[in-house]
Coordinates of C-alpha atoms and ligand atoms in Angstrom, one line a residue:
X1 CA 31.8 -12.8 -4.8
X2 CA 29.3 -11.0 -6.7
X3 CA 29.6 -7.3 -7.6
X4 CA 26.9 -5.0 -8.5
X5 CA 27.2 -1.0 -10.4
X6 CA 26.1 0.7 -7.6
X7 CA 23.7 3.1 -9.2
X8 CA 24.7 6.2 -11.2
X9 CA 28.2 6.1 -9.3
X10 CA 29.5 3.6 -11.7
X11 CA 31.5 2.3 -8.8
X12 CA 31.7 -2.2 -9.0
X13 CA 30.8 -2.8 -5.4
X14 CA 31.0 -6.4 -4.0
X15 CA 27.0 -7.3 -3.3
X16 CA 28.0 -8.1 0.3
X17 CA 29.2 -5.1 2.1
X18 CA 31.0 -5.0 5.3
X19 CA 28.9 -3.1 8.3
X20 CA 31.7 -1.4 10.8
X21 CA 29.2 -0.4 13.1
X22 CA 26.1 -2.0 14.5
X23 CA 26.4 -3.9 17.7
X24 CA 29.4 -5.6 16.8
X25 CA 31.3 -2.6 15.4
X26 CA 33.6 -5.1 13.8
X27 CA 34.1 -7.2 17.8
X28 CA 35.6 -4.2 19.3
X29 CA 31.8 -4.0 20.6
X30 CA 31.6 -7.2 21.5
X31 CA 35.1 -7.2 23.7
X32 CA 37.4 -8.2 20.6
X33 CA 40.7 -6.4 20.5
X34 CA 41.8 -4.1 17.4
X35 CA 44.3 -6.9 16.0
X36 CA 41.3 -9.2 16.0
X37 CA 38.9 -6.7 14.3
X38 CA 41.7 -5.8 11.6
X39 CA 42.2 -9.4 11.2
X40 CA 38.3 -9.5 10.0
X41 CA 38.6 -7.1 7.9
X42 CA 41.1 -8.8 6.0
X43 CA 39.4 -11.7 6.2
X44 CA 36.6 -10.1 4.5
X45 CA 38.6 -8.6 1.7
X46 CA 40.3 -11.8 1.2
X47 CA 36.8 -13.4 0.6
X48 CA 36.4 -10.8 -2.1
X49 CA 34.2 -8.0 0.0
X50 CA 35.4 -4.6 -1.3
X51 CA 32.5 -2.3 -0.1
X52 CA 33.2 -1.1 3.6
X53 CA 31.1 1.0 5.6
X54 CA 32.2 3.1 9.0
X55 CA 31.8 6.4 10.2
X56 CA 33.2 8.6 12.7
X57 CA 30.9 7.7 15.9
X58 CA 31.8 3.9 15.1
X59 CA 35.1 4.2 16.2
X60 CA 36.5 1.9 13.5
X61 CA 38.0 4.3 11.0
X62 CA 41.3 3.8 11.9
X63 CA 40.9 -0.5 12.3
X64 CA 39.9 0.0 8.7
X65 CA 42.8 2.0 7.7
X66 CA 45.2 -0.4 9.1
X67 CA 43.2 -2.8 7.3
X68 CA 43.3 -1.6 3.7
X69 CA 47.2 -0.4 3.6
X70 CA 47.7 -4.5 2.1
X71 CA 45.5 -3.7 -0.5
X72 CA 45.6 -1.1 -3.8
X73 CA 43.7 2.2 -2.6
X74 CA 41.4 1.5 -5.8
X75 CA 40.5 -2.0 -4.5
X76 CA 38.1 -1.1 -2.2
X77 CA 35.3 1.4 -2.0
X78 CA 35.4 3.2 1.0
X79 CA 32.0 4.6 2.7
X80 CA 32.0 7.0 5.6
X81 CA 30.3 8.9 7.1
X82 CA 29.8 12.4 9.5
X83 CA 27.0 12.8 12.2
X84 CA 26.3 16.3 12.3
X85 CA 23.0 17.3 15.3
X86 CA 20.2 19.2 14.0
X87 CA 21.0 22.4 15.5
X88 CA 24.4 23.3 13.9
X89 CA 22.8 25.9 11.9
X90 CA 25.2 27.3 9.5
X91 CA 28.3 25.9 11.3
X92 CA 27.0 22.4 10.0
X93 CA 28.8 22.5 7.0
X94 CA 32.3 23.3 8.5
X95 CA 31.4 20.5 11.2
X96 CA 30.7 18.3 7.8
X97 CA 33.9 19.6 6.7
X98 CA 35.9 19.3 9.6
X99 CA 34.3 15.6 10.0
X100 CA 35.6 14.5 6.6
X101 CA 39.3 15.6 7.1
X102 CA 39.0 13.1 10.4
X103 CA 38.0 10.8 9.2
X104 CA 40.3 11.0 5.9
X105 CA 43.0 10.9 9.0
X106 CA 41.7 8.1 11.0
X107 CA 41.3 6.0 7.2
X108 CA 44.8 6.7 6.4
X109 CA 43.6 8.1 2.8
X110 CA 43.3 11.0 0.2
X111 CA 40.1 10.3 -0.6
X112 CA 36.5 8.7 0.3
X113 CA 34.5 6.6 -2.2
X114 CA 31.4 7.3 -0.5
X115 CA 30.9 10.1 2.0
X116 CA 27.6 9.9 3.8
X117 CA 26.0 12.3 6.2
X118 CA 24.9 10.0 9.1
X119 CA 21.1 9.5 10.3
X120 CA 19.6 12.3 9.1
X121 CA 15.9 12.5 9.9
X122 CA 13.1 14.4 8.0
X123 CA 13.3 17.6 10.0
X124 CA 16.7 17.9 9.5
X125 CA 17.1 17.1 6.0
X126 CA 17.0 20.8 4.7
X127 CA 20.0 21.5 6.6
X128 CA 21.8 18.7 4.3
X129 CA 20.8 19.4 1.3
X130 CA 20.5 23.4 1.5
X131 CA 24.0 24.1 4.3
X132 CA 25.9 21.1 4.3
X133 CA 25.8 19.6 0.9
X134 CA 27.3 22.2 -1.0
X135 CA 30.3 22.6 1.1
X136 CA 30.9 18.6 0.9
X137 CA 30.5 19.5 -2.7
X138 CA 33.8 21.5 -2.7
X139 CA 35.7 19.2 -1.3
X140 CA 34.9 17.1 -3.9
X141 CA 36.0 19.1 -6.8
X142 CA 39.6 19.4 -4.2
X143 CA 39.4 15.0 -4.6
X144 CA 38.7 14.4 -1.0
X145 CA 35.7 12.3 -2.0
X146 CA 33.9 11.0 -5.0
X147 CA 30.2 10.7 -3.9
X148 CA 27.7 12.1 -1.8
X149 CA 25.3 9.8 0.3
X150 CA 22.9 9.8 3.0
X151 CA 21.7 7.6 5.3
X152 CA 18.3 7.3 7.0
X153 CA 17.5 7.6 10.7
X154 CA 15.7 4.0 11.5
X155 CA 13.8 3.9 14.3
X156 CA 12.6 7.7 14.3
X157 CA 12.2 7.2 10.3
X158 CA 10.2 4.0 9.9
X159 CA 8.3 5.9 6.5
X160 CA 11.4 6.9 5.4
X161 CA 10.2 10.4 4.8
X162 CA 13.4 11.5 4.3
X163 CA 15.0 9.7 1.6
X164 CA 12.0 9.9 -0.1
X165 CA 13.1 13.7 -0.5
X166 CA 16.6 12.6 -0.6
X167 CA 16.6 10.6 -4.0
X168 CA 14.5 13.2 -6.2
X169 CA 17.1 15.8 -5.6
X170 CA 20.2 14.6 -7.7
X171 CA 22.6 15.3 -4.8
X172 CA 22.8 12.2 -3.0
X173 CA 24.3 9.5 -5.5
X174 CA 23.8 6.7 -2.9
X175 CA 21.2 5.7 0.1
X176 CA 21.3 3.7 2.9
X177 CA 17.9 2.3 3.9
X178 CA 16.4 0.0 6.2
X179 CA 14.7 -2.9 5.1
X180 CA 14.5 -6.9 6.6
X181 CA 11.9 -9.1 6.5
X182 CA 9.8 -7.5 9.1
X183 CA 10.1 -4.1 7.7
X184 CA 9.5 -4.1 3.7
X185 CA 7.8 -1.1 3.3
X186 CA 11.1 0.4 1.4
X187 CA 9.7 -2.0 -1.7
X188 CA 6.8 0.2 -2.0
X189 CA 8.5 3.9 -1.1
X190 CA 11.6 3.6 -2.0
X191 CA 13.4 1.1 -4.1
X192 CA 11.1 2.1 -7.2
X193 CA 12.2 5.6 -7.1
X194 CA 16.3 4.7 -6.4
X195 CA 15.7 2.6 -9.6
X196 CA 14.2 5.3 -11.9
X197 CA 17.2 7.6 -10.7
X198 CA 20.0 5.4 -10.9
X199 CA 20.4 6.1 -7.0
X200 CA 23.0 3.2 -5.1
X201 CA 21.2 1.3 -2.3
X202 CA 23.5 0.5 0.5
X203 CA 20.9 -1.5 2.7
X204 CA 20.9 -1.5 6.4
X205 CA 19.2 -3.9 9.4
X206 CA 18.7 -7.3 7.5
X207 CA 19.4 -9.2 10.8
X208 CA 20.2 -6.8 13.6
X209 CA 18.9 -8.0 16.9
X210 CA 15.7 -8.7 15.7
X211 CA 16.5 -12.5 13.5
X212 CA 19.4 -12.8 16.2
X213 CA 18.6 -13.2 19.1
X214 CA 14.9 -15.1 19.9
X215 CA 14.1 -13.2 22.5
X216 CA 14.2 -9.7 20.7
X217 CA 12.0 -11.6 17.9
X218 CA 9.6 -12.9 20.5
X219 CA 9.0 -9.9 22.5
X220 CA 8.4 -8.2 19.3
X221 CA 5.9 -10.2 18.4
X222 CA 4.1 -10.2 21.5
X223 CA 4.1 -6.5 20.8
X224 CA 2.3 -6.8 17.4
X225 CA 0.0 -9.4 18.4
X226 CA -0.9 -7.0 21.1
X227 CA -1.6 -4.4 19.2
X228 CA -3.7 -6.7 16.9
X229 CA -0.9 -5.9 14.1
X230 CA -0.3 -10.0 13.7
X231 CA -2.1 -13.1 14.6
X232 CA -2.1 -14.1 18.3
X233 CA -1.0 -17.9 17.1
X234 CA 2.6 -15.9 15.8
X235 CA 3.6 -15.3 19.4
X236 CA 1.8 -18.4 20.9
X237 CA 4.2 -20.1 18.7
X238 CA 7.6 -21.6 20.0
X239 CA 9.4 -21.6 16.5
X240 CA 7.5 -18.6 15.1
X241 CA 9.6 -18.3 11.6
X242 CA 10.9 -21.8 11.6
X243 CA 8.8 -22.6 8.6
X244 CA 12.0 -20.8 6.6
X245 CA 14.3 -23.2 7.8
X246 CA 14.0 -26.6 5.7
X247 CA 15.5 -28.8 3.5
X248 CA 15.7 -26.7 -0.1
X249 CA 15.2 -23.5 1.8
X250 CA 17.1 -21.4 4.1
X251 CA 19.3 -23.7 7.2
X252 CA 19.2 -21.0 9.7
X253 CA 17.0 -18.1 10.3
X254 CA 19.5 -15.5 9.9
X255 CA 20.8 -16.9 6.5
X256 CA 17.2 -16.4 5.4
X257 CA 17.1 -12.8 6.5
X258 CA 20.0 -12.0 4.6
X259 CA 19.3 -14.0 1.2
X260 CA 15.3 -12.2 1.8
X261 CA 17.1 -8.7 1.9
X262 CA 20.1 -9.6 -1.2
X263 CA 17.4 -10.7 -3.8
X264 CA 14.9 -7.5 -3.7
X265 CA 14.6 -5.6 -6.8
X266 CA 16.4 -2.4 -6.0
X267 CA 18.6 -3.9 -3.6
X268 CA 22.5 -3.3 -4.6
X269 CA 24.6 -3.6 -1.9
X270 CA 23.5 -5.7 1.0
X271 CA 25.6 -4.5 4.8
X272 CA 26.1 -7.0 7.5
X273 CA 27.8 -6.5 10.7
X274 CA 29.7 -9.1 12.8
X275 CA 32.6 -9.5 15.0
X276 CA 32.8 -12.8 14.7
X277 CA 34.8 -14.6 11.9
X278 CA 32.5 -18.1 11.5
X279 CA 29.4 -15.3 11.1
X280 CA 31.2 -13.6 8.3
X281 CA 32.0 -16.8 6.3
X282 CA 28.5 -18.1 6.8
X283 CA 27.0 -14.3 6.2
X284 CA 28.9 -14.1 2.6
X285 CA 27.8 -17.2 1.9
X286 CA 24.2 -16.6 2.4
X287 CA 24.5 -13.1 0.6
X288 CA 25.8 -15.7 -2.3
X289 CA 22.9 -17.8 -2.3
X290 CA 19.8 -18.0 -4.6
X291 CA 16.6 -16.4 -3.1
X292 CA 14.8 -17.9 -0.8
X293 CA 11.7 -20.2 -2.1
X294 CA 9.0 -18.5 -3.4
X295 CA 6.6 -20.3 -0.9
X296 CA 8.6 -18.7 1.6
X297 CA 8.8 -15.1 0.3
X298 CA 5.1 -14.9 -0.4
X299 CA 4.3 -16.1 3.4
X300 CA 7.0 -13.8 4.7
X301 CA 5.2 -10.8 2.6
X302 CA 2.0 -12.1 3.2
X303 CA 2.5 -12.2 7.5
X304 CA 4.7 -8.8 7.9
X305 CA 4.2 -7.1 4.8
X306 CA 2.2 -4.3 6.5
X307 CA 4.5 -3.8 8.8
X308 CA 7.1 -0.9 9.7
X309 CA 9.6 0.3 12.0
X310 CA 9.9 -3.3 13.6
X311 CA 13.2 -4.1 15.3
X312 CA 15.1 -1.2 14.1
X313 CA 16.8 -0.5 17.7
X314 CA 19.7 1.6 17.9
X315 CA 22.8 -0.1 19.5
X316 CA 23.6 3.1 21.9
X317 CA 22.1 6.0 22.4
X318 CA 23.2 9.5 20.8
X319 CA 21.1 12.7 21.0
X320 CA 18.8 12.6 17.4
X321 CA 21.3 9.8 16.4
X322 CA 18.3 6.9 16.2
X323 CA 20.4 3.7 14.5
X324 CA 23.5 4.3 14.1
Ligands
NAP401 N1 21.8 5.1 10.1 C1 22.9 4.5 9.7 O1 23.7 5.0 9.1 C2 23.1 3.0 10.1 C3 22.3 2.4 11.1 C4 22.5 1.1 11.4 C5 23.5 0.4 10.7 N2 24.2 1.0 9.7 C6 25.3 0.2 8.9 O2 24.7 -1.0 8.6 C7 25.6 -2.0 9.0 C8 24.8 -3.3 9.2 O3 24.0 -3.2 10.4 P1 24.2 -4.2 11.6 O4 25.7 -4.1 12.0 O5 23.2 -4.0 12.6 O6 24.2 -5.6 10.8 P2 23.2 -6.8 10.7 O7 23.9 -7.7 9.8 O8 21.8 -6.4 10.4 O9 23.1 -7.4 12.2 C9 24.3 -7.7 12.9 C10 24.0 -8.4 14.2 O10 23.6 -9.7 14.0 C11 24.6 -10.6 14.5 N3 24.9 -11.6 13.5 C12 25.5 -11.3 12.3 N4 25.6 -12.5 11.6 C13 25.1 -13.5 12.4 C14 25.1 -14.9 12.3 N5 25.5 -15.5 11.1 N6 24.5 -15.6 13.3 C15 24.1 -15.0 14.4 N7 24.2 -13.7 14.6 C16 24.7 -12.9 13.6 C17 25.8 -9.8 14.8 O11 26.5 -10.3 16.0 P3 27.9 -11.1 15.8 O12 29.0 -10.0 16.0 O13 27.9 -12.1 16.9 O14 28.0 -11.7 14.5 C18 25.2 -8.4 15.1 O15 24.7 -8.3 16.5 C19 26.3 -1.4 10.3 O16 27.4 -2.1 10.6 C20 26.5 -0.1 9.7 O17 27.7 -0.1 8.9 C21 24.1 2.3 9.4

């Protein structure tokens, strides 16, 4: 394994970072059973992960609990996070609140490494930063976590309008952003900024459904092309990103989305979600890997550079919860 400082944190997180969420939340969304998921999790700390991230609406707090009790507390760096709607109003920060002793509960710890408010969209960012913020900021001088983060809202979001507020303001010492090969626009927006500020990037979406499943990647082309945001010949095409897979480059398309996301300037930590042990071997692996040929990266930025907000779907729906 790799391990990267993850910004002004100073934490050493491994450069391929456990997703407990997603569409797989660990298997249990994919029918696996909570020995099986736990049994990932260790596998993924035995292959030298130590950078998880859950939060409460996942429902795998407590699988990663039972997980980490094999391993010294200050082995692994823990990321969280509370999902609090828009219209709290002032009882948003004692929801915040009340959201982190849970979830300290459901981990089976005194403390958080990272503890994130989940999703939040432009409009509601002044109620982080200006309600919720500085009552997570108590708790921190109590030890009940040791950094702030924030996490962007995806699919309502695509700009990222709101952690382009978030990492000027000092608070947030980590972001998680969206970025994959169809949607790079976070090398322009973003990443320069997180850089200049010592911000952690936690990044979100490499694969999702989009470099998963073909038919996700297909209709979303025939979308584009549509639209006249991509050539017609893209979705005419049977194997439309096969040129990535070849001897010296990537062997399947998923590898390639995750070695495009792990070598962007800016990029620390890099999240993948699976259920599915083979996946996570093969995932690390790719994460591990040099970047993809520079032929390929300069076609792959050349063909979706423009884009944004492509294949960002959330796995379930919540009420102004857009990714989840
Ligand atoms: N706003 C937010 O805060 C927010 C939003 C979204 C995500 N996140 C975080 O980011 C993490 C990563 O997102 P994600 O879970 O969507 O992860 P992802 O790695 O982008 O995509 C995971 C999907 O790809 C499949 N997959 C993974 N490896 C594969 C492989 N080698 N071959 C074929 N299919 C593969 C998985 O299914 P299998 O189970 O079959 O492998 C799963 O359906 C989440 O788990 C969560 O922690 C946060």
């Amino acid at each position: 394994m790799e391990y990267v400082t993850l910004g002004r944190t100073g934490l050493s997180a491994s450069v391929a970072g456990l997703g407990c969420g997603g569409f797989s939340r660990l298997g249990l969304g994919t029918g696996k059973s909570e020995a099986e998921a736990v049994a990932l999790v260790r596998q993924t700390l035995d292959l030298g992960v130590n950078l998880l991230d859950t939060a409460s609406v996942y429902g795998t707090e407590a699988v990663v609990g039972q997980a980490i009790k094999t391993v010294p507390r200050d082995n692994v760096v823990i990321a969280t996070k509370a999902w609090i709607p828009r219209r709290e109003g002032r009882s948003a920060a004692e929801r915040a609140v009340a959201s982190l002793e849970n979830s300290l509960k459901q981990l089976g710890t005194d403390y958080v490494d990272i503890f994130q408010l989940h999703g939040v969209s432009p409009g509601a960012y002044d109620q982080a930063s200006d309600v919720i913020a500085p009552a997570l900021l108590r708790e921190r001088e109590k030890g009940k976590l040791r950094f702030l983060g924030v996490t962007e809202a995806g699919s309502s979001d695509p700009e990222h309008a709101m952690v382009e507020r978030a990492v000027e303001d000092g608070v947030w010492d980590v972001v998680m952003i969206a970025f994959h090969m169809m949607h790079q626009n976070a090398r322009a927006k973003v990443f320069p900024r997180t850089i200049a500020n010592r911000v952690g990037t936690l990044l979100m979406f490499a694969v999702r459904n989009i470099f998963s499943r073909p038919e996700r990647l297909a209709a979303a082309l025939r979308e584009l092309t549509a639209s006249g945001q991509l050539p017609r010949s893209l979705a005419d095409a049977s194997d439309p990103l096969g040129f990535l897979v070849h001897e010296g480059g990537a062997a399947t398309i998923t590898e390639a989305a995750y070695r495009f996301v792990r070598h962007e300037p800016g990029a620390d930590v890099v999240l993948f979600g699976t259920g599915n042990p083979d996946h996570l071997e093969t995932n690390i692996a790719a994460l591990l890997a040099p970047p993809l040929p520079l032929a390929d990266r300069q076609i792959l930025t050349k063909l979706f550079g423009h884009l944004a907000g492509v294949g960002l779907d959330p796995p379930y729906s919540m009420p102004g919860l857009n990714s989840a």
